[in-house]
Coordinates of C-alpha atoms and ligand atoms in Angstrom, one line a residue:
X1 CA 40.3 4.4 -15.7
X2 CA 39.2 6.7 -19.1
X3 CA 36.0 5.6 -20.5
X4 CA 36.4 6.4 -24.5
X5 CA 33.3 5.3 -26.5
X6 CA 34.0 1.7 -27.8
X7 CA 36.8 1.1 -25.3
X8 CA 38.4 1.3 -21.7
X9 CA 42.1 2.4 -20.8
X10 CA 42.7 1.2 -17.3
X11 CA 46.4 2.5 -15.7
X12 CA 48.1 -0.1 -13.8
X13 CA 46.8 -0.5 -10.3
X14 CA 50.2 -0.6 -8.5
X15 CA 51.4 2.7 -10.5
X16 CA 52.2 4.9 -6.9
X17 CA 54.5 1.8 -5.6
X18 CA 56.4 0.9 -9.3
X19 CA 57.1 4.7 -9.5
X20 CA 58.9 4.4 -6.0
X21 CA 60.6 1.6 -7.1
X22 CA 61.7 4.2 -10.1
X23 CA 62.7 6.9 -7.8
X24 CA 64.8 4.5 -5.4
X25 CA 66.6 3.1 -8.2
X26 CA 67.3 6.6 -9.5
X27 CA 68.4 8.0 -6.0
X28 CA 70.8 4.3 -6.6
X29 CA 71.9 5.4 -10.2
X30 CA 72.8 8.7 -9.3
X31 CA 74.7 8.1 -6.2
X32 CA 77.1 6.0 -8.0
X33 CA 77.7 8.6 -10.7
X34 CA 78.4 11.0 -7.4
X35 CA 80.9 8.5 -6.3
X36 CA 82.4 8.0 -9.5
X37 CA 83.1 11.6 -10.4
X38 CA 84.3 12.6 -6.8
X39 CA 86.4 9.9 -6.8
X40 CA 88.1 10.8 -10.1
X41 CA 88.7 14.4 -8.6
X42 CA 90.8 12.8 -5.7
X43 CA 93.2 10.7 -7.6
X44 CA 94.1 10.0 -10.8
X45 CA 91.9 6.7 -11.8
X46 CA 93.4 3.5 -13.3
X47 CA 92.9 0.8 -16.2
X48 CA 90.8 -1.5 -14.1
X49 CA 89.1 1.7 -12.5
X50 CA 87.7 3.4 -15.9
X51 CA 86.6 -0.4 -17.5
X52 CA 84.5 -0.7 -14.4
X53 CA 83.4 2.9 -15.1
X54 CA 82.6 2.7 -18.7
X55 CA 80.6 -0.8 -17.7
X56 CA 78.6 1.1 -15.1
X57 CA 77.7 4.1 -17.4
X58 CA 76.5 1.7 -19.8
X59 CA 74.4 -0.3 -17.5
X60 CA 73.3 2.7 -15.8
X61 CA 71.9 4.4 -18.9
X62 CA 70.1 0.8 -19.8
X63 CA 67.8 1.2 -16.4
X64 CA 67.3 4.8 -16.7
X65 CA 65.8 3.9 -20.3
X66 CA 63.9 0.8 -19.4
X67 CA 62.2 2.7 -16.8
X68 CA 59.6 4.5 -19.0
X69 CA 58.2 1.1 -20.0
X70 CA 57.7 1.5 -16.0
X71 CA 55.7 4.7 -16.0
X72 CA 52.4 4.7 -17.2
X73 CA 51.6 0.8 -18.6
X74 CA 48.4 1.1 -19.5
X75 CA 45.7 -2.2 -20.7
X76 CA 43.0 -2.3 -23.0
X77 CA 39.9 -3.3 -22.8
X78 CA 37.3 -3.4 -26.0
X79 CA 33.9 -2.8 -26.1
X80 CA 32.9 -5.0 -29.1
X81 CA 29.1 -5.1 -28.5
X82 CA 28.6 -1.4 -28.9
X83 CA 29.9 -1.5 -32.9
X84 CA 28.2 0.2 -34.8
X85 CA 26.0 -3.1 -37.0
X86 CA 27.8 -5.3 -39.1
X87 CA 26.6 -3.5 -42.2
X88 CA 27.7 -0.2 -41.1
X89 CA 31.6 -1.6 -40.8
X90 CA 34.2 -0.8 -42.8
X91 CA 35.7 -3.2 -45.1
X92 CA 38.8 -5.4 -44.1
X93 CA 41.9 -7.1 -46.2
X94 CA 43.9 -9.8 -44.5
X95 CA 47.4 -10.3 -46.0
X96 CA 49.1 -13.2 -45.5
X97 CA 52.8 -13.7 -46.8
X98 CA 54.5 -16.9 -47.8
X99 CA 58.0 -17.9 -49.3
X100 CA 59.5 -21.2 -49.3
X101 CA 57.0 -24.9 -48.7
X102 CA 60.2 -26.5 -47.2
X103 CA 60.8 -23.9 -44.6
X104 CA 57.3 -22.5 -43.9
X105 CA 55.0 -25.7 -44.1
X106 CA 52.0 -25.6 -46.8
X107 CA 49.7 -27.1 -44.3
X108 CA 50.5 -24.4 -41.8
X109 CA 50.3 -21.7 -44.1
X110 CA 46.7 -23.0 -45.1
X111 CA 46.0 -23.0 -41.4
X112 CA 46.4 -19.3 -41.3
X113 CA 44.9 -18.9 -44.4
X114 CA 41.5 -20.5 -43.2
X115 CA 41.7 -19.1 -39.6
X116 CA 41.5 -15.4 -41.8
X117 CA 38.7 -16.2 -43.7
X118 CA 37.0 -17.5 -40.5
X119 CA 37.4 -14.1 -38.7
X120 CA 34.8 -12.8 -37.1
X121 CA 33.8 -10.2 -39.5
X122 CA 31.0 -9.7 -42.2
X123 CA 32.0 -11.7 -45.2
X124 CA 31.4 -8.9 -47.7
X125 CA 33.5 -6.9 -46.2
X126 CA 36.5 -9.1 -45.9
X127 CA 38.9 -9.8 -48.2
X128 CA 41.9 -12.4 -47.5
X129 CA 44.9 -12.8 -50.0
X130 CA 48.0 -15.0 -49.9
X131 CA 51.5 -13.6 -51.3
X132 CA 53.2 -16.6 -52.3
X133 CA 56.6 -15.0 -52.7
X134 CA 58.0 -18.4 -54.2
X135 CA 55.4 -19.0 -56.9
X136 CA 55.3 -22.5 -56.3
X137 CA 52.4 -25.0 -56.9
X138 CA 51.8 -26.2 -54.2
X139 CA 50.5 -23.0 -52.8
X140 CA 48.1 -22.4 -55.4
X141 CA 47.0 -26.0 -55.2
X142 CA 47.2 -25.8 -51.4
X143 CA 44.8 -22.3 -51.1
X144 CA 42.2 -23.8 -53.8
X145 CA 41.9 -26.6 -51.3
X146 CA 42.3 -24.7 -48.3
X147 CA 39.1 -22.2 -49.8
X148 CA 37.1 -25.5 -50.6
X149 CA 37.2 -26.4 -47.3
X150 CA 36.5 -22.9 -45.8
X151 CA 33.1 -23.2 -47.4
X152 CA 32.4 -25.9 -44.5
X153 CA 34.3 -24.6 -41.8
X154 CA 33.4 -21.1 -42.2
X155 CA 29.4 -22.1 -41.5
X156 CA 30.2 -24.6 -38.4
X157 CA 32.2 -21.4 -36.6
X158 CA 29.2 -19.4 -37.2
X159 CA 27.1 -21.4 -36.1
X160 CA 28.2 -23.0 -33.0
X161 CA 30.3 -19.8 -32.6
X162 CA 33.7 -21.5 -32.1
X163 CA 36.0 -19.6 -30.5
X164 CA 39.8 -20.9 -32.0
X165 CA 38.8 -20.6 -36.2
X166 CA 42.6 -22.7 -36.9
X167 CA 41.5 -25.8 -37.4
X168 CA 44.3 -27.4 -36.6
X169 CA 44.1 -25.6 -32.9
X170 CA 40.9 -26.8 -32.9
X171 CA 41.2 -30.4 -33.4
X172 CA 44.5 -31.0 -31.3
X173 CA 44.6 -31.1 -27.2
X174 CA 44.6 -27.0 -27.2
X175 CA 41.1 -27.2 -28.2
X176 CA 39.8 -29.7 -26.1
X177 CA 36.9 -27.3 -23.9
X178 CA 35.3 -26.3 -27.5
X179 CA 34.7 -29.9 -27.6
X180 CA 32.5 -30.3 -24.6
X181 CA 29.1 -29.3 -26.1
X182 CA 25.8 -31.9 -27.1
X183 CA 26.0 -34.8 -29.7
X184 CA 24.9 -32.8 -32.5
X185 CA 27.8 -30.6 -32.1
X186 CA 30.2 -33.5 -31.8
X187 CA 29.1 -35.3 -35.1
X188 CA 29.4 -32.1 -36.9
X189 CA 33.1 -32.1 -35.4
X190 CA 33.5 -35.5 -36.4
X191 CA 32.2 -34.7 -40.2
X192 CA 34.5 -31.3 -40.1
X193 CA 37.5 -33.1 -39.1
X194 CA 36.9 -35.8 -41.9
X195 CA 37.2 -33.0 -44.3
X196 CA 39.9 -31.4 -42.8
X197 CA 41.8 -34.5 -43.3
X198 CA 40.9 -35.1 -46.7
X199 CA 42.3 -31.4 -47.7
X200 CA 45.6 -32.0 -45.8
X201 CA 45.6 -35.5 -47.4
X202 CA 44.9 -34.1 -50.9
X203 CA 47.8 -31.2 -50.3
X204 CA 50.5 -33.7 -49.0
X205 CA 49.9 -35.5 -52.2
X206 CA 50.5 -32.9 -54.8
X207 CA 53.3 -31.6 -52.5
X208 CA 54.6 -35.0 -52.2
X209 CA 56.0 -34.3 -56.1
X210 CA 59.5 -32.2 -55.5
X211 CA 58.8 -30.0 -58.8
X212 CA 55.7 -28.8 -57.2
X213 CA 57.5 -27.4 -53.8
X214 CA 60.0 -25.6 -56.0
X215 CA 60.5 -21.8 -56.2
X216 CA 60.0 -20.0 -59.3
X217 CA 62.4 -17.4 -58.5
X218 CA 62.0 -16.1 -62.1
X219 CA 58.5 -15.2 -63.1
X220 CA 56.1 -13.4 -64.4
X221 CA 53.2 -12.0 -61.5
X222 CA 49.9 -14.1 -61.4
X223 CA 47.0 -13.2 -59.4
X224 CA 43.8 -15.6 -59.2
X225 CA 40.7 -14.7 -57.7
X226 CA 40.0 -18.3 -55.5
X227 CA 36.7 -17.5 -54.3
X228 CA 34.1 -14.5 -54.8
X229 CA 31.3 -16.6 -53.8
X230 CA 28.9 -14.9 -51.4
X231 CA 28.9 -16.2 -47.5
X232 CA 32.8 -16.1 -47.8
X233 CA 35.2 -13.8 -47.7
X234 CA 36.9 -13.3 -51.0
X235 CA 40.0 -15.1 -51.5
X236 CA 43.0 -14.1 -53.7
X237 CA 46.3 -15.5 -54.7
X238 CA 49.2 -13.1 -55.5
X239 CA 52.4 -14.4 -57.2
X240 CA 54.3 -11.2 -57.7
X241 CA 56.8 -10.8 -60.4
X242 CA 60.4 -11.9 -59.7
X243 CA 63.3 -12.0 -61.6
X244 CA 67.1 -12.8 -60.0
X245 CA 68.8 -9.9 -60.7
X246 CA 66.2 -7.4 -59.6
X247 CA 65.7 -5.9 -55.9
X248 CA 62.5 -8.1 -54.4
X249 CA 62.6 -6.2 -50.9
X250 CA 61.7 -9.3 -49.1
X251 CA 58.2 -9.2 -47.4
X252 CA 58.2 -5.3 -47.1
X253 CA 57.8 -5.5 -51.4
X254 CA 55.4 -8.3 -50.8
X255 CA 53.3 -6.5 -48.4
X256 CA 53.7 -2.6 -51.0
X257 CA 52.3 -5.2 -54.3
X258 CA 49.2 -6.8 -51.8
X259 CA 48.8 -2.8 -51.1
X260 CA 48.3 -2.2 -54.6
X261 CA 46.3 -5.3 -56.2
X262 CA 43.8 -5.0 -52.8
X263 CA 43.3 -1.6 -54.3
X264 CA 41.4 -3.0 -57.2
X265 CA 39.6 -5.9 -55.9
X266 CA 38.7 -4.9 -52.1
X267 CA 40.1 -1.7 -51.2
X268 CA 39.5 -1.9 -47.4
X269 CA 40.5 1.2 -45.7
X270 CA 42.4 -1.4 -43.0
X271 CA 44.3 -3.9 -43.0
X272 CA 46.0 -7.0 -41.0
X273 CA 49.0 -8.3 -41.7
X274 CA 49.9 -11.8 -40.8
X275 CA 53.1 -14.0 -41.2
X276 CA 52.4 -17.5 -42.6
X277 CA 52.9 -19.5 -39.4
X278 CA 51.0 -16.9 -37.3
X279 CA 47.4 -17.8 -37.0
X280 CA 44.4 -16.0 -35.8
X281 CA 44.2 -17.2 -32.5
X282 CA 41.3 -14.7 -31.5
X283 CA 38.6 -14.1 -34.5
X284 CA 37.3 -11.5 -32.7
X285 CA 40.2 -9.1 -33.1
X286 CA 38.9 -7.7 -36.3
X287 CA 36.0 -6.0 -34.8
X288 CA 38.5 -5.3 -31.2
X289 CA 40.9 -3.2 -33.8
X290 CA 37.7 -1.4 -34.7
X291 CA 37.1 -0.2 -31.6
X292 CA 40.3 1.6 -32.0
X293 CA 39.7 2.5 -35.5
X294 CA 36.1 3.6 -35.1
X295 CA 36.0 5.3 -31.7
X296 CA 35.1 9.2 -32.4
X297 CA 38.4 10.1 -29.9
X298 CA 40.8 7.9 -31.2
X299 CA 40.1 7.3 -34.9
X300 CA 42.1 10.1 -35.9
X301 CA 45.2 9.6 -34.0
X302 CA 45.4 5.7 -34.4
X303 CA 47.5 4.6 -37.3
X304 CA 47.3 0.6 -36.5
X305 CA 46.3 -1.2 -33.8
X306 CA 49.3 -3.9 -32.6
X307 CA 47.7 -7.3 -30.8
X308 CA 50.7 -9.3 -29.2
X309 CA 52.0 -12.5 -30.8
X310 CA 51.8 -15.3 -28.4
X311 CA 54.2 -18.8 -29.0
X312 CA 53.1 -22.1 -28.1
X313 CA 54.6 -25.6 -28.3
X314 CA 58.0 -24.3 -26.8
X315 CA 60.8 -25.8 -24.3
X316 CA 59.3 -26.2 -20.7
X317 CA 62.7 -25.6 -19.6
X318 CA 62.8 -22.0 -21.6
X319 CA 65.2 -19.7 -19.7
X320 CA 65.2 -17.0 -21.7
X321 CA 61.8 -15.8 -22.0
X322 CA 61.5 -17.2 -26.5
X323 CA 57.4 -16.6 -25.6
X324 CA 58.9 -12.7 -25.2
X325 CA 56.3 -11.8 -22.6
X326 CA 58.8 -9.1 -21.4
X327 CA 58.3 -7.3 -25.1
X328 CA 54.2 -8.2 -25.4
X329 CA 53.2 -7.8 -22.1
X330 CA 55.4 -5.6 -19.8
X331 CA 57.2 -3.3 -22.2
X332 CA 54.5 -2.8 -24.5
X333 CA 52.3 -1.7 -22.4
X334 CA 54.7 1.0 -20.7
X335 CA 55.0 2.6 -24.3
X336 CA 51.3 2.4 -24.5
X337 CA 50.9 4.6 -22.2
X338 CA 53.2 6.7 -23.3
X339 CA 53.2 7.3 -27.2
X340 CA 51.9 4.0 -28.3
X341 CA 53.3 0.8 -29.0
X342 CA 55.8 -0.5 -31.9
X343 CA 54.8 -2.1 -35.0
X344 CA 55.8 -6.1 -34.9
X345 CA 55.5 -6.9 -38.6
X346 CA 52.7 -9.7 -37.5
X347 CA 49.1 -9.1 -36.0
X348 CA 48.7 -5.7 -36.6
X349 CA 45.8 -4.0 -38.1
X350 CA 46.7 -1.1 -40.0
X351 CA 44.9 2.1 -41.5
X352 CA 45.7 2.2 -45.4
X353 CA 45.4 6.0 -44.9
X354 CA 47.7 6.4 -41.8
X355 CA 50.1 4.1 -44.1
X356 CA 50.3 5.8 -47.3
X357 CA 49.2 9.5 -46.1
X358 CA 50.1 9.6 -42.9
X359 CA 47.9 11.8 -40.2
X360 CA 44.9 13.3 -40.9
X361 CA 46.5 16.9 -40.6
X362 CA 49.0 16.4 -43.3
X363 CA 47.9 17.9 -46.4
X364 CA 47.1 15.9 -49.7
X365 CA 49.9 16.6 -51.4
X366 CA 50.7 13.2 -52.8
X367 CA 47.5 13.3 -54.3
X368 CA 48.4 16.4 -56.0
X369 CA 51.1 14.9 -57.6
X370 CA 49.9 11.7 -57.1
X371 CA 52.2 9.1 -60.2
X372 CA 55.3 10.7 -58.3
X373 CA 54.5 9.0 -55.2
X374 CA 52.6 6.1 -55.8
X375 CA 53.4 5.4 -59.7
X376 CA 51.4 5.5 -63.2
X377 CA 48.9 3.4 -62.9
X378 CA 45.7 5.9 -62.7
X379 CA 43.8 2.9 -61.7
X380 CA 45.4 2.4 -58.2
X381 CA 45.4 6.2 -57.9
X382 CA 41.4 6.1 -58.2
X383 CA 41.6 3.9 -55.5
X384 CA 43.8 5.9 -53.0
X385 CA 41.0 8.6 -53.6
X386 CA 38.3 6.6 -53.1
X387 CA 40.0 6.1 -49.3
X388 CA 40.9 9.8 -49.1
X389 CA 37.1 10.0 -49.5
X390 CA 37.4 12.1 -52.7
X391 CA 35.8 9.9 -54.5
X392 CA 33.1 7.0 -54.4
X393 CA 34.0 3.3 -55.5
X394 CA 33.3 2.4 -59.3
X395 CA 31.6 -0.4 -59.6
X396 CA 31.1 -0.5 -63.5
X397 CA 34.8 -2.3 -63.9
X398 CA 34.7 -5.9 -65.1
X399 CA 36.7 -9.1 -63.2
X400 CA 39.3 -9.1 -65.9
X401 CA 39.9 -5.2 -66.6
X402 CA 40.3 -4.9 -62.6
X403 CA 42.9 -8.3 -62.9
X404 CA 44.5 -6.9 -66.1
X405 CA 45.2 -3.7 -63.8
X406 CA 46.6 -5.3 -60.7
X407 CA 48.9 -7.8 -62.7
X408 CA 50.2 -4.2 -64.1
X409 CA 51.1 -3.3 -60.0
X410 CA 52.5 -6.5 -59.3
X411 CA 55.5 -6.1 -61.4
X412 CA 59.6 -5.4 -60.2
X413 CA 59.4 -2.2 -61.7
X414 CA 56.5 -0.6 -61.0
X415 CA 57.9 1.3 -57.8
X416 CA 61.1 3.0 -60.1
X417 CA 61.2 6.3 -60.1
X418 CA 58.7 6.8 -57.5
X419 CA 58.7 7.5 -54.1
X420 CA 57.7 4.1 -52.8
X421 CA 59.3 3.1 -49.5
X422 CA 60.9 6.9 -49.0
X423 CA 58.1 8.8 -48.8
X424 CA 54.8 6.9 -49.3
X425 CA 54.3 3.7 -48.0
X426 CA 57.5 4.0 -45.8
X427 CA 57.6 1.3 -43.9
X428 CA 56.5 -1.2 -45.8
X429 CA 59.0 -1.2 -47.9
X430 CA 62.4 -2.7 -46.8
X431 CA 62.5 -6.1 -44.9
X432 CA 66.4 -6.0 -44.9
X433 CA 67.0 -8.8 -42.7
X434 CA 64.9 -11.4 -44.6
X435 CA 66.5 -13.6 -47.1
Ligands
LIG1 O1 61.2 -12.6 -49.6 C1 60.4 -12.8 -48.6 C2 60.9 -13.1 -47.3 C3 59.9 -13.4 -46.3 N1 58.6 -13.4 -46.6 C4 57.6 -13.6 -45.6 O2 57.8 -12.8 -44.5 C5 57.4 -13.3 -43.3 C6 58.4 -13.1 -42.2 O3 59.6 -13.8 -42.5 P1 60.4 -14.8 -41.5 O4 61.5 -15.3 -42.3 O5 59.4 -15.8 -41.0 O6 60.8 -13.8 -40.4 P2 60.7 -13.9 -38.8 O7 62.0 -13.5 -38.2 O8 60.1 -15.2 -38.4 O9 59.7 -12.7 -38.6 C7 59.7 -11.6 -37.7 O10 60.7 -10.7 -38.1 C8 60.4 -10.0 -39.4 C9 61.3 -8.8 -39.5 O11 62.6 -9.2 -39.5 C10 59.0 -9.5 -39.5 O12 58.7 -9.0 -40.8 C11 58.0 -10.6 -39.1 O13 56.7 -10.1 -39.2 C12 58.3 -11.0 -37.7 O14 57.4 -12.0 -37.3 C13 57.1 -14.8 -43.6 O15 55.7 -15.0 -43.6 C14 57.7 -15.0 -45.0 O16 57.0 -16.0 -45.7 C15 58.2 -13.0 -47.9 O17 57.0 -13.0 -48.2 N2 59.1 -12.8 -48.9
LIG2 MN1 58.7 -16.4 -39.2

């Protein structure tokens, strides 16, 4: 076990016995290689014989690779309380993408939505915005809504510190021990639930109108600031430019324009990224990822901090493991211990400096040269310097200059002719597989 200041690395317990099991399997491995090779030195092997050979050095190399998730799984345990105090934390974005109403629910969406802005985490220091990659109404009617209601929702977490922040978790059987408190807390429920059902209500009407689920596949960008209201977090809607003959890049372009307009409004030095049906089931993983992000030994070598995404609602009869606990929970945790774990695309917390500058030892050359690498607007450039720490925050800018500015970086051709996606911002960029 390795203490570290805001957090605990424990080895697993049985490591002696599952390194055995490594060597025995080994010893296994390598004794048929033996056989196979002294066998093809006594006669001359056939078709059958090489297939079976070919199979086995396949299979073989398969085990001897799986077997470093084996070797040093480590868990994590977090230290929350010792923080440094809420005022002394470092500001956070949430960035929630979206595409299509008819594939990814609008209700659900908003369920994510409202499950950000009731994270765990100072409220002037957090910042959630929605990419709504369709530009459809409903979305923008839908997040309006979903901020009204937040407004409620966000004080009754608070103050009866309720653990699952998705409302609709909350009210269905998943979150039936948060009910079991006094009366008080149960007519509150009652009154919260009331207007949780009025906003779904109010959203299945205006979605209940096919123009207002279509997709506005060509369009100019549109950013609205939903709610700057102090007590909440701030809330943003992004509708990037998109036009049909020009490369979108999927959700890796969504996430490289949120990048760039949370520059000008928020400009946390991390961020989380979440898919649209992926709430957050724990609100108290903002200030967990800190631990990683904060801790004097780590800071400098943690680039983002990966929680696991955890299914519900599937097949009892599942045979073949669709909760993936052989990725989140076994695997994971062997490359944990090793060099660290892989990046999921959802429920990771990321560090806008590890992203767009990689580590701390790498020289600031892309500030040097700075409209190569991350384009022309000087605006967003001020901002990377302002995380670089070369420079402090403006805060002379008005609302609409600051808007005018990231309506500029949410356009298809801002990233030509720079070195988006190949060298800055890397992996952020392509999302090949999405359509
Ligand atoms: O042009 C696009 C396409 C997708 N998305 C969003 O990207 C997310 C992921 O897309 P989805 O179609 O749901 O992909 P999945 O296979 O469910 O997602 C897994 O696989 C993706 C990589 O292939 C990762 O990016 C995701 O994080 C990971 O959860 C969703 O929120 C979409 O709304 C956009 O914003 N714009
Ligand atoms: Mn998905």
């Amino acid at each position: 076990m390795r203490s570290f200041t805001y957090h605990v690395e424990t080895v697993q317990a049985w490591l002696a016995l599952s390194r055995l099991h490594i060597i025995i399997h080994l010893i296994a491995v390598v004794s048929l290689c033996y056989y196979r090779i002294s066998h093809l030195l006594l006669q001359p092997p056939t078709a059958p014989w090489i297939l079976i050979t070919l199979a086995e050095i396949i299979l073989s190399m398969l085990c001897f690779f799986n077997q470093a998730f084996r070797w040093h799984p480590v868990s994590r345990t977090t230290l929350t309380h010792k923080l440094p105090r809420e005022d002394h934390l470092p500001g956070l974005d949430i960035f929630v993408c979206t595409l299509d109403p008819e594939k990814e629910p609008t209700l659900q969406v908003m369920d994510t939505v409202v499950s950000s802005i009731a994270m765990d985490y100072p409220s002037d220091k957090l910042a959630v915005y929605l990419s709504d990659d369709g530009g459809c109404p409903v979305t923008l009617y839908a997040i309006r809504e979903a901020s009204e209601f937040a407004r409620d929702w966000v004080p009754f977490c608070r103050k009866y510190g309720v653990k699952l922040r998705c409302p609709k978790v909350f009210f269905s059987p998943m979150g039936q021990d948060e009910h079991l408190r006094d009366e008080e807390f149960k007519a509150q429920c009652h009154l919260m639930k009331t207007k949780y059902e009025k906003m779904q209500k109010n959203i299945e009407k205006f979605g209940s109108d096919p123009e207002n689920l279509r997709i506005v596949s060509d369009r100019a960008p549109r950013i609205e600031i939903i709610n700057d209201q102090r007590g909440l977090p701030l809330v943003v809607y992004v509708s990037r430019e998109r036009r049909p003959t020009l490369p979108h890049k999927f959700k890796g372009g969504a996430l490289n324009t949120l990048l760039r307009v949370s520059g000008f409004l928020s400009n946390a030095p991390y961020f989380l990224v979440v898919d649209c049906d992926m709430f957050c089931n724990d609100p108290t993983s903002a200030k967990q990822a800190m631990c990683f992000f904060l801790d004097p030994h780590t800071s400098k070598t943690t680039a983002f901090v990966q929680f696991p995404q955890m299914f519900h609602n599937l097949s009892k009869k599942d045979i073949y493991d669709s909760q993936t606990r052989t990725a989140f929970k076994t695997m994971w945790q062997g490359m944990d211990g090793l060099r660290g774990p892989g990046l999921s695309g959802s429920g990771n917390y990321l560090s806008r400096s590890a992203l767009l500058f990689g580590s701390p030892n790498q020289k600031n050359d892309y500030l040097l040269d700075a409209q190569k690498y991350f384009g022309n607007s000087a605006g967003f450039i001020e901002s990377l310097k302002v995380i670089r720490g070369q420079k402090t925050a403006k805060t002379n800018i008005s609302r609409e200059d600051r808007l005018r500015e990231a309506l500029a970086v949410s356009t298809c051709s801002y990233e030509n002719n720079t070195k988006w996606g190949r060298e800055a911002s890397g992996i952020l960029i392509c999302d090949l597989t999405r359509e």
